[in-house]
PDB file of C-alpha atoms in Angstrom:
ATOM      1  CA  MET A   1      -0.102  -0.074   0.016  1.00  0.00           C
ATOM      2  CA  ALA A   2       1.383   3.407  -1.081  1.00  0.00           C
ATOM      3  CA  LEU A   3       1.305   6.443   1.284  1.00  0.00           C
ATOM      4  CA  LEU A   4      -0.227   9.453   0.163  1.00  0.00           C
ATOM      5  CA  ASN A   5       1.601  12.275  -0.869  1.00  0.00           C
ATOM      6  CA  ASN A   6      -0.131  15.393  -0.062  1.00  0.00           C
ATOM      7  CA  ASP A   7       2.162  17.752  -1.882  1.00  0.00           C
ATOM      8  CA  LYS A   8       1.941  15.928  -5.243  1.00  0.00           C
ATOM      9  CA  ASN A   9       0.117  18.317  -7.693  1.00  0.00           C
ATOM     10  CA  VAL A  10      -2.714  16.080  -9.124  1.00  0.00           C
ATOM     11  CA  LEU A  11      -6.003  18.177  -8.957  1.00  0.00           C
ATOM     12  CA  PRO A  12      -7.029  20.644 -11.780  1.00  0.00           C
ATOM     13  CA  LEU A  13      -8.966  23.943 -10.372  1.00  0.00           C
ATOM     14  CA  SER A  14     -12.288  22.523 -11.910  1.00  0.00           C
ATOM     15  CA  SER A  15     -12.047  19.542  -9.366  1.00  0.00           C
ATOM     16  CA  ILE A  16     -11.490  21.667  -6.514  1.00  0.00           C
ATOM     17  CA  SER A  17     -14.115  23.881  -7.543  1.00  0.00           C
ATOM     18  CA  GLU A  18     -16.498  21.102  -7.083  1.00  0.00           C
ATOM     19  CA  LEU A  19     -14.897  20.048  -3.754  1.00  0.00           C
ATOM     20  CA  LEU A  20     -15.293  23.420  -2.375  1.00  0.00           C
ATOM     21  CA  ASN A  21     -18.802  24.017  -4.243  1.00  0.00           C
ATOM     22  CA  ALA A  22     -17.351  27.046  -5.777  1.00  0.00           C
ATOM     23  CA  LYS A  23     -17.660  28.613  -9.206  1.00  0.00           C
ATOM     24  CA  ILE A  24     -14.719  27.748 -11.314  1.00  0.00           C
ATOM     25  CA  ARG A  25     -14.776  31.472 -12.684  1.00  0.00           C
ATOM     26  CA  THR A  26     -14.510  32.535  -9.008  1.00  0.00           C
ATOM     27  CA  LEU A  27     -11.512  30.500  -8.234  1.00  0.00           C
ATOM     28  CA  LYS A  28      -9.845  31.575 -11.478  1.00  0.00           C
ATOM     29  CA  MET A  29     -10.308  34.949 -10.429  1.00  0.00           C
ATOM     30  CA  TYR A  30      -8.483  34.158  -6.792  1.00  0.00           C
ATOM     31  CA  GLU A  31      -5.777  32.545  -9.080  1.00  0.00           C
ATOM     32  CA  GLU A  32      -5.236  35.233 -11.411  1.00  0.00           C
ATOM     33  CA  LYS A  33      -4.900  37.758  -8.453  1.00  0.00           C
ATOM     34  CA  GLY A  34      -1.986  35.609  -7.018  1.00  0.00           C
ATOM     35  CA  LEU A  35      -4.007  34.275  -4.058  1.00  0.00           C
ATOM     36  CA  PHE A  36      -2.928  30.617  -4.913  1.00  0.00           C
ATOM     37  CA  PRO A  37       0.338  28.774  -4.469  1.00  0.00           C
ATOM     38  CA  GLN A  38       2.416  29.431  -7.496  1.00  0.00           C
ATOM     39  CA  GLU A  39       5.233  27.319  -9.188  1.00  0.00           C
ATOM     40  CA  ASN A  40       8.194  29.762 -10.251  1.00  0.00           C
ATOM     41  CA  ASN A  41       6.049  32.513 -10.209  1.00  0.00           C
ATOM     42  CA  LYS A  42       3.772  30.989 -12.673  1.00  0.00           C
ATOM     43  CA  ILE A  43      -0.031  29.764 -12.076  1.00  0.00           C
ATOM     44  CA  LYS A  44      -0.140  26.163 -11.347  1.00  0.00           C
ATOM     45  CA  LYS A  45      -2.306  23.882 -13.923  1.00  0.00           C
ATOM     46  CA  LEU A  46      -2.729  21.192 -11.075  1.00  0.00           C
ATOM     47  CA  TYR A  47      -2.533  21.376  -7.307  1.00  0.00           C
ATOM     48  CA  SER A  48      -1.787  19.278  -4.245  1.00  0.00           C
ATOM     49  CA  ILE A  49      -3.823  18.322  -1.382  1.00  0.00           C
ATOM     50  CA  ASN A  50      -2.014  21.103   0.803  1.00  0.00           C
ATOM     51  CA  ASP A  51      -2.690  23.435  -1.913  1.00  0.00           C
ATOM     52  CA  VAL A  52      -6.552  22.696  -1.372  1.00  0.00           C
ATOM     53  CA  LYS A  53      -6.509  23.597   2.241  1.00  0.00           C
ATOM     54  CA  LEU A  54      -4.719  26.988   1.372  1.00  0.00           C
ATOM     55  CA  ILE A  55      -7.319  27.464  -1.488  1.00  0.00           C
ATOM     56  CA  ALA A  56     -10.206  26.706   0.559  1.00  0.00           C
ATOM     57  CA  PHE A  57      -8.852  29.301   3.314  1.00  0.00           C
ATOM     58  CA  VAL A  58      -8.673  32.030   0.812  1.00  0.00           C
ATOM     59  CA  HIS A  59     -12.284  31.157  -0.624  1.00  0.00           C
ATOM     60  CA  TYR A  60     -13.339  31.360   2.972  1.00  0.00           C
ATOM     61  CA  LEU A  61     -11.969  34.709   3.630  1.00  0.00           C
ATOM     62  CA  ALA A  62     -13.073  36.065   0.185  1.00  0.00           C
ATOM     63  CA  ASN A  63     -16.470  34.495   0.085  1.00  0.00           C
ATOM     64  CA  ILE A  64     -17.649  34.136   3.557  1.00  0.00           C
ATOM     65  CA  LYS A  65     -15.715  36.949   5.476  1.00  0.00           C
ATOM     66  CA  LYS A  66     -15.882  39.358   2.517  1.00  0.00           C
ATOM     67  CA  ILE A  67     -11.926  40.185   2.672  1.00  0.00           C
ATOM     68  CA  ASN A  68     -10.724  41.819  -0.655  1.00  0.00           C
ATOM     69  CA  ALA A  69      -7.695  40.297  -2.384  1.00  0.00           C
ATOM     70  CA  ASN A  70      -5.348  42.753  -0.822  1.00  0.00           C
ATOM     71  CA  GLY A  71      -6.446  41.789   2.462  1.00  0.00           C
ATOM     72  CA  ILE A  72      -6.144  38.014   1.867  1.00  0.00           C
ATOM     73  CA  LYS A  73      -2.585  38.978   0.231  1.00  0.00           C
ATOM     74  CA  TYR A  74      -1.647  40.528   3.435  1.00  0.00           C
ATOM     75  CA  ILE A  75      -3.022  37.606   5.752  1.00  0.00           C
ATOM     76  CA  LEU A  76      -1.223  34.965   3.625  1.00  0.00           C
ATOM     77  CA  GLU A  77       2.108  36.973   3.874  1.00  0.00           C
ATOM     78  CA  ILE A  78       1.635  37.190   7.596  1.00  0.00           C
ATOM     79  CA  ILE A  79       1.233  33.492   7.734  1.00  0.00           C
ATOM     80  CA  ASN A  80       3.872  32.429   5.273  1.00  0.00           C
ATOM     81  CA  GLU A  81       6.536  34.972   7.077  1.00  0.00           C
ATOM     82  CA  ASN A  82       5.812  34.046  10.671  1.00  0.00           C
ATOM     83  CA  MET A  83       4.963  30.180  10.553  1.00  0.00           C
ATOM     84  CA  ASP A  84       7.189  27.264   9.542  1.00  0.00           C
ATOM     85  CA  GLU A  85       5.794  24.545   7.346  1.00  0.00           C
ATOM     86  CA  GLN A  86       4.475  22.485  10.096  1.00  0.00           C
ATOM     87  CA  ASN A  87       2.707  25.324  12.227  1.00  0.00           C
ATOM     88  CA  ARG A  88       1.098  26.470   8.661  1.00  0.00           C
ATOM     89  CA  ASN A  89      -0.407  23.099   8.103  1.00  0.00           C
ATOM     90  CA  GLN A  90      -1.622  22.702  11.930  1.00  0.00           C
ATOM     91  CA  PHE A  91      -3.279  26.300  11.528  1.00  0.00           C
ATOM     92  CA  LEU A  92      -4.734  25.140   7.949  1.00  0.00           C
ATOM     93  CA  GLU A  93      -5.995  21.852   9.323  1.00  0.00           C
ATOM     94  CA  ILE A  94      -7.566  23.837  12.328  1.00  0.00           C
ATOM     95  CA  ILE A  95      -9.289  26.258   9.699  1.00  0.00           C
ATOM     96  CA  GLU A  96     -10.477  23.027   7.675  1.00  0.00           C
ATOM     97  CA  SER A  97     -12.384  21.734  10.542  1.00  0.00           C
ATOM     98  CA  LYS A  98     -13.936  25.083  11.227  1.00  0.00           C
ATOM     99  CA  LEU A  99     -14.850  25.265   7.558  1.00  0.00           C
ATOM    100  CA  GLU A 100     -16.763  21.884   7.854  1.00  0.00           C
ATOM    101  CA  ASP A 101     -18.981  23.689  10.327  1.00  0.00           C
ATOM    102  CA  VAL A 102     -20.095  26.245   7.766  1.00  0.00           C
ATOM    103  CA  SER A 103     -23.270  24.635   6.436  1.00  0.00           C
ATOM    104  CA  GLU A 104     -24.001  24.334   2.822  1.00  0.00           C
ATOM    105  CA  ASN A 105     -27.065  26.474   3.586  1.00  0.00           C
ATOM    106  CA  GLU A 106     -25.069  29.308   4.831  1.00  0.00           C
ATOM    107  CA  ILE A 107     -22.974  29.268   1.937  1.00  0.00           C
ATOM    108  CA  GLN A 108     -25.760  29.338  -0.575  1.00  0.00           C
ATOM    109  CA  ASP A 109     -27.489  32.217   1.402  1.00  0.00           C
ATOM    110  CA  LEU A 110     -24.248  34.293   0.769  1.00  0.00           C
ATOM    111  CA  GLU A 111     -23.886  33.379  -2.881  1.00  0.00           C
ATOM    112  CA  SER A 112     -27.503  34.578  -3.383  1.00  0.00           C
ATOM    113  CA  PHE A 113     -27.079  37.881  -1.260  1.00  0.00           C
TER     114      PHE A 113
END
């Protein structure tokens, strides 16, 4: 049995949009604004499981908390500069568990607002 590699880039943005119940155009907009992980300063074609956690966090900040792109960039900069990889992953796991508590109805209500 092989172990999962959460850093391997395997998911296209269309699959992530289905996982997050988000519109692909919305995720592409975040991507174009530089809010998603990049490879060599280029937009990635595939994302890893660890990237999905960060993408979900960005989507939460933008869609639920209504923070603009500059605010999200600032938050991500603080996280990246002040946390090592282990703490960053633990933080994103905590955020992921909190996102599970946000009901689908709440998200749909916000999207129709």
